Amino acid sequence: MARLVMLPPKFLPHEWHLANKNRYSNAEAQRSRSERLIAESQRLVEETEKATRISQRDVQKKLEQRIEDIRFWKQELDNKLEDIVTETEVLLTYRTRLEKAMENCAGPLAVTQQCLAEREKRVAIDLVHDEAERELIKELEVIHAVSALLQRTLEQTNEQIRLNRSAKYHLEKDVKDKFQAQKIDGLCTVLSNNTADLGYTAGISMNGGSASTPEDWEDFSNVNILKAEKQKNNSLTLRGLIDNILLQTAEDLSQQRETTNLALRNRVRETKAAKGKLEEHLGKVMEQITSQEKNIDLLKKAIANKEAPMKVAQTRLETRTQRPNVELCRDPAQHRLFSEVQEITSNVERLSETLHQAEAELRGLIRNQLSLEEEIQVKSNTLYIDEVLCMQLRETVAINSF
């Protein structure tokens, strides 16, 4: 039984010394490695601490720089937004001017149309296509042309206002986004290592949530500013065009109005002159009628006055036929009585023929009188239309420059 128990092996002395030396060497090596690791750890801690501080300062600087960039572009956008808002408000007043100018065309148009309609009521020879009517028709065409031009300009103005508001919308949206970004970056700048409620966020990557590069970011705002500037310049150009159109259309309407008024005044003057001459001739005709009536009365009286001498002469002839025998002689007295009867008969015939002529002339004078009176009435009607209706109606027309 004692033979089965194995005794532990025994080492030699040099093995014992060697084993101790190995233990010493291993302990020294482990300790040396530990000391180096501790030194390296302290250096690494200091290095990472320094790097972290530098990184945080750099991030803080970059955030502050970013805030300055946002503030700069936001200010640029605000300035351009103010410009486009102001320009749009001014353009709205120009649109109002255009609308008032179009409304102002309605009055002259109605007056011109009424004048043309009234002048259609002229009668007889006075229903003439005269200079006044040509100018009224031209005035109608000018008013229609001006209204069409103002309408096209108004539509162009409405479109420009829409474009201005579109540019304003994009500027406002950009400003709003930059305000939000500035607020977020401002919050980031106040965060520190001692800020409470800090925590880890998983899933953050370099491109996480990024929609644009810094170049794209600047280009986006720059494009909005350039578009707004373009619309502002277009609006300024359009306002200059509107000023010229309103001035020119007012001048065109005023000039045509004066031209038409002048044509009407000339026509009134011509009509009055014609009416005056007609009245002058009517007066002369009336005088001549009176004279002719007196002449007829005189002729009738002369014819009547020849009856007694004729009766005397014929009675004498009849009485002398009663002379007896040889006394019934064709003596000078008998011849003279025959010649007297013939003379009186001839004179009566001449007087009667002249009376017929005088009566025919009287009838002609009366017809001429009626014709002149009718023509004077025609001229009076024309004067009433042109001078009373048209001219007084046109005095109510006011051409304003808006």
mmCIF file with all atom_site columns, N, CA, C and O in Angstrom, residues 138-186:
data_model
loop_
_atom_site.group_PDB
_atom_site.id
_atom_site.type_symbol
_atom_site.label_atom_id
_atom_site.label_alt_id
_atom_site.label_comp_id
_atom_site.label_asym_id
_atom_site.label_entity_id
_atom_site.label_seq_id
_atom_site.pdbx_PDB_ins_code
_atom_site.Cartn_x
_atom_site.Cartn_y
_atom_site.Cartn_z
_atom_site.occupancy
_atom_site.B_iso_or_equiv
_atom_site.pdbx_formal_charge
_atom_site.auth_seq_id
_atom_site.auth_comp_id
_atom_site.auth_asym_id
_atom_site.auth_atom_id
_atom_site.pdbx_PDB_model_num
ATOM 1   N N  . LYS A 1 138 ? -64.019 108.497 -85.599 1.00 0.00 ? 138 LYS A N  1
ATOM 2   C CA . LYS A 1 138 ? -62.618 108.328 -85.235 1.00 0.00 ? 138 LYS A CA 1
ATOM 3   C C  . LYS A 1 138 ? -62.452 108.354 -83.716 1.00 0.00 ? 138 LYS A C  1
ATOM 4   O O  . LYS A 1 138 ? -61.665 107.587 -83.148 1.00 0.00 ? 138 LYS A O  1
ATOM 5   N N  . GLU A 1 139 ? -63.197 109.239 -83.052 1.00 0.00 ? 139 GLU A N  1
ATOM 6   C CA . GLU A 1 139 ? -63.151 109.308 -81.589 1.00 0.00 ? 139 GLU A CA 1
ATOM 7   C C  . GLU A 1 139 ? -63.608 107.986 -80.979 1.00 0.00 ? 139 GLU A C  1
ATOM 8   O O  . GLU A 1 139 ? -63.015 107.505 -79.990 1.00 0.00 ? 139 GLU A O  1
ATOM 9   N N  . LEU A 1 140 ? -64.635 107.402 -81.551 1.00 0.00 ? 140 LEU A N  1
ATOM 10  C CA . LEU A 1 140 ? -65.120 106.101 -81.078 1.00 0.00 ? 140 LEU A CA 1
ATOM 11  C C  . LEU A 1 140 ? -64.026 105.040 -81.221 1.00 0.00 ? 140 LEU A C  1
ATOM 12  O O  . LEU A 1 140 ? -63.801 104.234 -80.302 1.00 0.00 ? 140 LEU A O  1
ATOM 13  N N  . GLU A 1 141 ? -63.319 105.067 -82.345 1.00 0.00 ? 141 GLU A N  1
ATOM 14  C CA . GLU A 1 141 ? -62.238 104.106 -82.570 1.00 0.00 ? 141 GLU A CA 1
ATOM 15  C C  . GLU A 1 141 ? -61.092 104.339 -81.583 1.00 0.00 ? 141 GLU A C  1
ATOM 16  O O  . GLU A 1 141 ? -60.503 103.371 -81.061 1.00 0.00 ? 141 GLU A O  1
ATOM 17  N N  . VAL A 1 142 ? -60.768 105.609 -81.321 1.00 0.00 ? 142 VAL A N  1
ATOM 18  C CA . VAL A 1 142 ? -59.693 105.924 -80.366 1.00 0.00 ? 142 VAL A CA 1
ATOM 19  C C  . VAL A 1 142 ? -60.051 105.425 -78.973 1.00 0.00 ? 142 VAL A C  1
ATOM 20  O O  . VAL A 1 142 ? -59.217 104.832 -78.272 1.00 0.00 ? 142 VAL A O  1
ATOM 21  N N  . ILE A 1 143 ? -61.291 105.636 -78.561 1.00 0.00 ? 143 ILE A N  1
ATOM 22  C CA . ILE A 1 143 ? -61.716 105.197 -77.219 1.00 0.00 ? 143 ILE A CA 1
ATOM 23  C C  . ILE A 1 143 ? -61.640 103.680 -77.111 1.00 0.00 ? 143 ILE A C  1
ATOM 24  O O  . ILE A 1 143 ? -61.158 103.135 -76.108 1.00 0.00 ? 143 ILE A O  1
ATOM 25  N N  . HIS A 1 144 ? -62.092 102.975 -78.160 1.00 0.00 ? 144 HIS A N  1
ATOM 26  C CA . HIS A 1 144 ? -62.021 101.512 -78.140 1.00 0.00 ? 144 HIS A CA 1
ATOM 27  C C  . HIS A 1 144 ? -60.568 101.045 -78.095 1.00 0.00 ? 144 HIS A C  1
ATOM 28  O O  . HIS A 1 144 ? -60.232 100.093 -77.361 1.00 0.00 ? 144 HIS A O  1
ATOM 29  N N  . ALA A 1 145 ? -59.696 101.704 -78.864 1.00 0.00 ? 145 ALA A N  1
ATOM 30  C CA . ALA A 1 145 ? -58.277 101.327 -78.875 1.00 0.00 ? 145 ALA A CA 1
ATOM 31  C C  . ALA A 1 145 ? -57.644 101.579 -77.512 1.00 0.00 ? 145 ALA A C  1
ATOM 32  O O  . ALA A 1 145 ? -56.860 100.758 -77.008 1.00 0.00 ? 145 ALA A O  1
ATOM 33  N N  . VAL A 1 146 ? -57.962 102.719 -76.902 1.00 0.00 ? 146 VAL A N  1
ATOM 34  C CA . VAL A 1 146 ? -57.419 103.045 -75.582 1.00 0.00 ? 146 VAL A CA 1
ATOM 35  C C  . VAL A 1 146 ? -57.913 102.034 -74.546 1.00 0.00 ? 146 VAL A C  1
ATOM 36  O O  . VAL A 1 146 ? -57.134 101.543 -73.715 1.00 0.00 ? 146 VAL A O  1
ATOM 37  N N  . SER A 1 147 ? -59.186 101.689 -74.592 1.00 0.00 ? 147 SER A N  1
ATOM 38  C CA . SER A 1 147 ? -59.739 100.713 -73.644 1.00 0.00 ? 147 SER A CA 1
ATOM 39  C C  . SER A 1 147 ? -59.058 99.360  -73.794 1.00 0.00 ? 147 SER A C  1
ATOM 40  O O  . SER A 1 147 ? -58.733 98.702  -72.798 1.00 0.00 ? 147 SER A O  1
ATOM 41  N N  . ALA A 1 148 ? -58.833 98.933  -75.050 1.00 0.00 ? 148 ALA A N  1
ATOM 42  C CA . ALA A 1 148 ? -58.169 97.648  -75.280 1.00 0.00 ? 148 ALA A CA 1
ATOM 43  C C  . ALA A 1 148 ? -56.732 97.673  -74.761 1.00 0.00 ? 148 ALA A C  1
ATOM 44  O O  . ALA A 1 148 ? -56.261 96.705  -74.142 1.00 0.00 ? 148 ALA A O  1
ATOM 45  N N  . LEU A 1 149 ? -56.030 98.789  -74.994 1.00 0.00 ? 149 LEU A N  1
ATOM 46  C CA . LEU A 1 149 ? -54.653 98.906  -74.512 1.00 0.00 ? 149 LEU A CA 1
ATOM 47  C C  . LEU A 1 149 ? -54.610 98.895  -72.989 1.00 0.00 ? 149 LEU A C  1
ATOM 48  O O  . LEU A 1 149 ? -53.765 98.218  -72.379 1.00 0.00 ? 149 LEU A O  1
ATOM 49  N N  . LEU A 1 150 ? -55.516 99.612  -72.359 1.00 0.00 ? 150 LEU A N  1
ATOM 50  C CA . LEU A 1 150 ? -55.564 99.632  -70.895 1.00 0.00 ? 150 LEU A CA 1
ATOM 51  C C  . LEU A 1 150 ? -55.906 98.247  -70.343 1.00 0.00 ? 150 LEU A C  1
ATOM 52  O O  . LEU A 1 150 ? -55.355 97.834  -69.312 1.00 0.00 ? 150 LEU A O  1
ATOM 53  N N  . GLN A 1 151 ? -56.788 97.521  -71.031 1.00 0.00 ? 151 GLN A N  1
ATOM 54  C CA . GLN A 1 151 ? -57.158 96.181  -70.582 1.00 0.00 ? 151 GLN A CA 1
ATOM 55  C C  . GLN A 1 151 ? -55.955 95.239  -70.657 1.00 0.00 ? 151 GLN A C  1
ATOM 56  O O  . GLN A 1 151 ? -55.694 94.467  -69.722 1.00 0.00 ? 151 GLN A O  1
ATOM 57  N N  . ARG A 1 152 ? -55.206 95.303  -71.776 1.00 0.00 ? 152 ARG A N  1
ATOM 58  C CA . ARG A 1 152 ? -54.015 94.455  -71.902 1.00 0.00 ? 152 ARG A CA 1
ATOM 59  C C  . ARG A 1 152 ? -52.978 94.815  -70.840 1.00 0.00 ? 152 ARG A C  1
ATOM 60  O O  . ARG A 1 152 ? -52.350 93.931  -70.240 1.00 0.00 ? 152 ARG A O  1
ATOM 61  N N  . THR A 1 153 ? -52.805 96.107  -70.595 1.00 0.00 ? 153 THR A N  1
ATOM 62  C CA . THR A 1 153 ? -51.842 96.543  -69.578 1.00 0.00 ? 153 THR A CA 1
ATOM 63  C C  . THR A 1 153 ? -52.281 96.111  -68.188 1.00 0.00 ? 153 THR A C  1
ATOM 64  O O  . THR A 1 153 ? -51.454 95.723  -67.354 1.00 0.00 ? 153 THR A O  1
ATOM 65  N N  . LEU A 1 154 ? -53.593 96.143  -67.935 1.00 0.00 ? 154 LEU A N  1
ATOM 66  C CA . LEU A 1 154 ? -54.110 95.696  -66.642 1.00 0.00 ? 154 LEU A CA 1
ATOM 67  C C  . LEU A 1 154 ? -53.847 94.200  -66.453 1.00 0.00 ? 154 LEU A C  1
ATOM 68  O O  . LEU A 1 154 ? -53.447 93.771  -65.356 1.00 0.00 ? 154 LEU A O  1
ATOM 69  N N  . GLU A 1 155 ? -54.063 93.413  -67.495 1.00 0.00 ? 155 GLU A N  1
ATOM 70  C CA . GLU A 1 155 ? -53.779 91.981  -67.400 1.00 0.00 ? 155 GLU A CA 1
ATOM 71  C C  . GLU A 1 155 ? -52.292 91.737  -67.158 1.00 0.00 ? 155 GLU A C  1
ATOM 72  O O  . GLU A 1 155 ? -51.919 90.868  -66.355 1.00 0.00 ? 155 GLU A O  1
ATOM 73  N N  . GLN A 1 156 ? -51.434 92.501  -67.843 1.00 0.00 ? 156 GLN A N  1
ATOM 74  C CA . GLN A 1 156 ? -50.002 92.375  -67.628 1.00 0.00 ? 156 GLN A CA 1
ATOM 75  C C  . GLN A 1 156 ? -49.631 92.759  -66.196 1.00 0.00 ? 156 GLN A C  1
ATOM 76  O O  . GLN A 1 156 ? -48.767 92.128  -65.573 1.00 0.00 ? 156 GLN A O  1
ATOM 77  N N  . THR A 1 157 ? -50.292 93.778  -65.669 1.00 0.00 ? 157 THR A N  1
ATOM 78  C CA . THR A 1 157 ? -50.031 94.214  -64.292 1.00 0.00 ? 157 THR A CA 1
ATOM 79  C C  . THR A 1 157 ? -50.462 93.146  -63.297 1.00 0.00 ? 157 THR A C  1
ATOM 80  O O  . THR A 1 157 ? -49.741 92.870  -62.323 1.00 0.00 ? 157 THR A O  1
ATOM 81  N N  . ASN A 1 158 ? -51.613 92.541  -63.524 1.00 0.00 ? 158 ASN A N  1
ATOM 82  C CA . ASN A 1 158 ? -52.072 91.464  -62.640 1.00 0.00 ? 158 ASN A CA 1
ATOM 83  C C  . ASN A 1 158 ? -51.086 90.295  -62.642 1.00 0.00 ? 158 ASN A C  1
ATOM 84  O O  . ASN A 1 158 ? -50.811 89.698  -61.593 1.00 0.00 ? 158 ASN A O  1
ATOM 85  N N  . GLU A 1 159 ? -50.565 89.964  -63.813 1.00 0.00 ? 159 GLU A N  1
ATOM 86  C CA . GLU A 1 159 ? -49.581 88.881  -63.901 1.00 0.00 ? 159 GLU A CA 1
ATOM 87  C C  . GLU A 1 159 ? -48.299 89.239  -63.153 1.00 0.00 ? 159 GLU A C  1
ATOM 88  O O  . GLU A 1 159 ? -47.719 88.404  -62.453 1.00 0.00 ? 159 GLU A O  1
ATOM 89  N N  . GLN A 1 160 ? -47.870 90.502  -63.281 1.00 0.00 ? 160 GLN A N  1
ATOM 90  C CA . GLN A 1 160 ? -46.650 90.927  -62.572 1.00 0.00 ? 160 GLN A CA 1
ATOM 91  C C  . GLN A 1 160 ? -46.873 90.910  -61.061 1.00 0.00 ? 160 GLN A C  1
ATOM 92  O O  . GLN A 1 160 ? -45.977 90.546  -60.301 1.00 0.00 ? 160 GLN A O  1
ATOM 93  N N  . ILE A 1 161 ? -48.058 91.298  -60.627 1.00 0.00 ? 161 ILE A N  1
ATOM 94  C CA . ILE A 1 161 ? -48.367 91.237  -59.193 1.00 0.00 ? 161 ILE A CA 1
ATOM 95  C C  . ILE A 1 161 ? -48.313 89.792  -58.715 1.00 0.00 ? 161 ILE A C  1
ATOM 96  O O  . ILE A 1 161 ? -47.791 89.501  -57.622 1.00 0.00 ? 161 ILE A O  1
ATOM 97  N N  . ARG A 1 162 ? -48.816 88.868  -59.524 1.00 0.00 ? 162 ARG A N  1
ATOM 98  C CA . ARG A 1 162 ? -48.746 87.453  -59.166 1.00 0.00 ? 162 ARG A CA 1
ATOM 99  C C  . ARG A 1 162 ? -47.305 86.981  -59.046 1.00 0.00 ? 162 ARG A C  1
ATOM 100 O O  . ARG A 1 162 ? -46.933 86.273  -58.094 1.00 0.00 ? 162 ARG A O  1
ATOM 101 N N  . LEU A 1 163 ? -46.460 87.388  -60.006 1.00 0.00 ? 163 LEU A N  1
ATOM 102 C CA . LEU A 1 163 ? -45.053 87.005  -59.956 1.00 0.00 ? 163 LEU A CA 1
ATOM 103 C C  . LEU A 1 163 ? -44.354 87.625  -58.751 1.00 0.00 ? 163 LEU A C  1
ATOM 104 O O  . LEU A 1 163 ? -43.516 86.974  -58.105 1.00 0.00 ? 163 LEU A O  1
ATOM 105 N N  . ASN A 1 164 ? -44.686 88.873  -58.440 1.00 0.00 ? 164 ASN A N  1
ATOM 106 C CA . ASN A 1 164 ? -44.112 89.515  -57.254 1.00 0.00 ? 164 ASN A CA 1
ATOM 107 C C  . ASN A 1 164 ? -44.500 88.760  -55.985 1.00 0.00 ? 164 ASN A C  1
ATOM 108 O O  . ASN A 1 164 ? -43.670 88.545  -55.096 1.00 0.00 ? 164 ASN A O  1
ATOM 109 N N  . ARG A 1 165 ? -45.754 88.361  -55.898 1.00 0.00 ? 165 ARG A N  1
ATOM 110 C CA . ARG A 1 165 ? -46.215 87.644  -54.711 1.00 0.00 ? 165 ARG A CA 1
ATOM 111 C C  . ARG A 1 165 ? -45.592 86.253  -54.634 1.00 0.00 ? 165 ARG A C  1
ATOM 112 O O  . ARG A 1 165 ? -45.341 85.738  -53.534 1.00 0.00 ? 165 ARG A O  1
ATOM 113 N N  . SER A 1 166 ? -45.359 85.642  -55.802 1.00 0.00 ? 166 SER A N  1
ATOM 114 C CA . SER A 1 166 ? -44.670 84.354  -55.813 1.00 0.00 ? 166 SER A CA 1
ATOM 115 C C  . SER A 1 166 ? -43.250 84.498  -55.279 1.00 0.00 ? 166 SER A C  1
ATOM 116 O O  . SER A 1 166 ? -42.798 83.692  -54.458 1.00 0.00 ? 166 SER A O  1
ATOM 117 N N  . ALA A 1 167 ? -42.542 85.538  -55.750 1.00 0.00 ? 167 ALA A N  1
ATOM 118 C CA . ALA A 1 167 ? -41.187 85.799  -55.242 1.00 0.00 ? 167 ALA A CA 1
ATOM 119 C C  . ALA A 1 167 ? -41.235 86.101  -53.747 1.00 0.00 ? 167 ALA A C  1
ATOM 120 O O  . ALA A 1 167 ? -40.363 85.647  -52.979 1.00 0.00 ? 167 ALA A O  1
ATOM 121 N N  . LYS A 1 168 ? -42.242 86.848  -53.321 1.00 0.00 ? 168 LYS A N  1
ATOM 122 C CA . LYS A 1 168 ? -42.405 87.161  -51.894 1.00 0.00 ? 168 LYS A CA 1
ATOM 123 C C  . LYS A 1 168 ? -42.617 85.884  -51.085 1.00 0.00 ? 168 LYS A C  1
ATOM 124 O O  . LYS A 1 168 ? -42.050 85.718  -49.991 1.00 0.00 ? 168 LYS A O  1
ATOM 125 N N  . TYR A 1 169 ? -43.424 84.961  -51.613 1.00 0.00 ? 169 TYR A N  1
ATOM 126 C CA . TYR A 1 169 ? -43.688 83.707  -50.908 1.00 0.00 ? 169 TYR A CA 1
ATOM 127 C C  . TYR A 1 169 ? -42.401 82.917  -50.695 1.00 0.00 ? 169 TYR A C  1
ATOM 128 O O  . TYR A 1 169 ? -42.135 82.417  -49.591 1.00 0.00 ? 169 TYR A O  1
ATOM 129 N N  . HIS A 1 170 ? -41.590 82.771  -51.749 1.00 0.00 ? 170 HIS A N  1
ATOM 130 C CA . HIS A 1 170 ? -40.340 82.017  -51.633 1.00 0.00 ? 170 HIS A CA 1
ATOM 131 C C  . HIS A 1 170 ? -39.364 82.705  -50.682 1.00 0.00 ? 170 HIS A C  1
ATOM 132 O O  . HIS A 1 170 ? -38.644 82.028  -49.936 1.00 0.00 ? 170 HIS A O  1
ATOM 133 N N  . LEU A 1 171 ? -39.328 84.037  -50.707 1.00 0.00 ? 171 LEU A N  1
ATOM 134 C CA . LEU A 1 171 ? -38.463 84.758  -49.777 1.00 0.00 ? 171 LEU A CA 1
ATOM 135 C C  . LEU A 1 171 ? -38.919 84.543  -48.331 1.00 0.00 ? 171 LEU A C  1
ATOM 136 O O  . LEU A 1 171 ? -38.106 84.302  -47.433 1.00 0.00 ? 171 LEU A O  1
ATOM 137 N N  . GLU A 1 172 ? -40.217 84.655  -48.118 1.00 0.00 ? 172 GLU A N  1
ATOM 138 C CA . GLU A 1 172 ? -40.742 84.461  -46.763 1.00 0.00 ? 172 GLU A CA 1
ATOM 139 C C  . GLU A 1 172 ? -40.465 83.047  -46.258 1.00 0.00 ? 172 GLU A C  1
ATOM 140 O O  . GLU A 1 172 ? -40.109 82.851  -45.088 1.00 0.00 ? 172 GLU A O  1
ATOM 141 N N  . LYS A 1 173 ? -40.636 82.065  -47.128 1.00 0.00 ? 173 LYS A N  1
ATOM 142 C CA . LYS A 1 173 ? -40.375 80.683  -46.739 1.00 0.00 ? 173 LYS A CA 1
ATOM 143 C C  . LYS A 1 173 ? -38.902 80.495  -46.404 1.00 0.00 ? 173 LYS A C  1
ATOM 144 O O  . LYS A 1 173 ? -38.551 79.833  -45.409 1.00 0.00 ? 173 LYS A O  1
ATOM 145 N N  . ASP A 1 174 ? -38.028 81.084  -47.231 1.00 0.00 ? 174 ASP A N  1
ATOM 146 C CA . ASP A 1 174 ? -36.586 80.987  -46.980 1.00 0.00 ? 174 ASP A CA 1
ATOM 147 C C  . ASP A 1 174 ? -36.220 81.684  -45.676 1.00 0.00 ? 174 ASP A C  1
ATOM 148 O O  . ASP A 1 174 ? -35.429 81.171  -44.871 1.00 0.00 ? 174 ASP A O  1
ATOM 149 N N  . VAL A 1 175 ? -36.801 82.858  -45.439 1.00 0.00 ? 175 VAL A N  1
ATOM 150 C CA . VAL A 1 175 ? -36.531 83.581  -44.195 1.00 0.00 ? 175 VAL A CA 1
ATOM 151 C C  . VAL A 1 175 ? -37.006 82.775  -42.993 1.00 0.00 ? 175 VAL A C  1
ATOM 152 O O  . VAL A 1 175 ? -36.317 82.695  -41.961 1.00 0.00 ? 175 VAL A O  1
ATOM 153 N N  . LYS A 1 176 ? -38.176 82.178  -43.125 1.00 0.00 ? 176 LYS A N  1
ATOM 154 C CA . LYS A 1 176 ? -38.719 81.369  -42.026 1.00 0.00 ? 176 LYS A CA 1
ATOM 155 C C  . LYS A 1 176 ? -37.803 80.180  -41.719 1.00 0.00 ? 176 LYS A C  1
ATOM 156 O O  . LYS A 1 176 ? -37.514 79.875  -40.551 1.00 0.00 ? 176 LYS A O  1
ATOM 157 N N  . ASP A 1 177 ? -37.336 79.501  -42.783 1.00 0.00 ? 177 ASP A N  1
ATOM 158 C CA . ASP A 1 177 ? -36.425 78.371  -42.588 1.00 0.00 ? 177 ASP A CA 1
ATOM 159 C C  . ASP A 1 177 ? -35.123 78.813  -41.941 1.00 0.00 ? 177 ASP A C  1
ATOM 160 O O  . ASP A 1 177 ? -34.592 78.132  -41.056 1.00 0.00 ? 177 ASP A O  1
ATOM 161 N N  . LYS A 1 178 ? -34.620 79.960  -42.387 1.00 0.00 ? 178 LYS A N  1
ATOM 162 C CA . LYS A 1 178 ? -33.361 80.434  -41.819 1.00 0.00 ? 178 LYS A CA 1
ATOM 163 C C  . LYS A 1 178 ? -33.546 80.889  -40.371 1.00 0.00 ? 178 LYS A C  1
ATOM 164 O O  . LYS A 1 178 ? -32.651 80.748  -39.532 1.00 0.00 ? 178 LYS A O  1
ATOM 165 N N  . PHE A 1 179 ? -34.695 81.444  -40.065 1.00 0.00 ? 179 PHE A N  1
ATOM 166 C CA . PHE A 1 179 ? -34.972 81.806  -38.675 1.00 0.00 ? 179 PHE A CA 1
ATOM 167 C C  . PHE A 1 179 ? -34.977 80.558  -37.797 1.00 0.00 ? 179 PHE A C  1
ATOM 168 O O  . PHE A 1 179 ? -34.404 80.545  -36.690 1.00 0.00 ? 179 PHE A O  1
ATOM 169 N N  . GLN A 1 180 ? -35.598 79.495  -38.317 1.00 0.00 ? 180 GLN A N  1
ATOM 170 C CA . GLN A 1 180 ? -35.634 78.249  -37.558 1.00 0.00 ? 180 GLN A CA 1
ATOM 171 C C  . GLN A 1 180 ? -34.236 77.656  -37.422 1.00 0.00 ? 180 GLN A C  1
ATOM 172 O O  . GLN A 1 180 ? -33.855 77.172  -36.344 1.00 0.00 ? 180 GLN A O  1
ATOM 173 N N  . ALA A 1 181 ? -33.458 77.682  -38.516 1.00 0.00 ? 181 ALA A N  1
ATOM 174 C CA . ALA A 1 181 ? -32.091 77.164  -38.469 1.00 0.00 ? 181 ALA A CA 1
ATOM 175 C C  . ALA A 1 181 ? -31.230 77.979  -37.513 1.00 0.00 ? 181 ALA A C  1
ATOM 176 O O  . ALA A 1 181 ? -30.419 77.425  -36.752 1.00 0.00 ? 181 ALA A O  1
ATOM 177 N N  . GLN A 1 182 ? -31.385 79.298  -37.542 1.00 0.00 ? 182 GLN A N  1
ATOM 178 C CA . GLN A 1 182 ? -30.633 80.159  -36.628 1.00 0.00 ? 182 GLN A CA 1
ATOM 179 C C  . GLN A 1 182 ? -30.992 79.861  -35.176 1.00 0.00 ? 182 GLN A C  1
ATOM 180 O O  . GLN A 1 182 ? -30.128 79.837  -34.294 1.00 0.00 ? 182 GLN A O  1
ATOM 181 N N  . LYS A 1 183 ? -32.267 79.628  -34.937 1.00 0.00 ? 183 LYS A N  1
ATOM 182 C CA . LYS A 1 183 ? -32.718 79.307  -33.588 1.00 0.00 ? 183 LYS A CA 1
ATOM 183 C C  . LYS A 1 183 ? -32.115 77.985  -33.123 1.00 0.00 ? 183 LYS A C  1
ATOM 184 O O  . LYS A 1 183 ? -31.642 77.862  -31.973 1.00 0.00 ? 183 LYS A O  1
ATOM 185 N N  . ILE A 1 184 ? -32.106 76.972  -34.023 1.00 0.00 ? 184 ILE A N  1
ATOM 186 C CA . ILE A 1 184 ? -31.556 75.653  -33.670 1.00 0.00 ? 184 ILE A CA 1
ATOM 187 C C  . ILE A 1 184 ? -30.051 75.744  -33.419 1.00 0.00 ? 184 ILE A C  1
ATOM 188 O O  . ILE A 1 184 ? -29.536 75.226  -32.410 1.00 0.00 ? 184 ILE A O  1
ATOM 189 N N  . ASP A 1 185 ? -29.327 76.417  -34.340 1.00 0.00 ? 185 ASP A N  1
ATOM 190 C CA . ASP A 1 185 ? -27.877 76.545  -34.150 1.00 0.00 ? 185 ASP A CA 1
ATOM 191 C C  . ASP A 1 185 ? -27.548 77.398  -32.938 1.00 0.00 ? 185 ASP A C  1
ATOM 192 O O  . ASP A 1 185 ? -26.548 77.171  -32.245 1.00 0.00 ? 185 ASP A O  1
ATOM 193 N N  . GLY A 1 186 ? -28.390 78.379  -32.658 1.00 0.00 ? 186 GLY A N  1
ATOM 194 C CA . GLY A 1 186 ? -28.187 79.178  -31.441 1.00 0.00 ? 186 GLY A CA 1
ATOM 195 C C  . GLY A 1 186 ? -28.343 78.330  -30.191 1.00 0.00 ? 186 GLY A C  1
ATOM 196 O O  . GLY A 1 186 ? -27.597 78.500  -29.211 1.00 0.00 ? 186 GLY A O  1
#
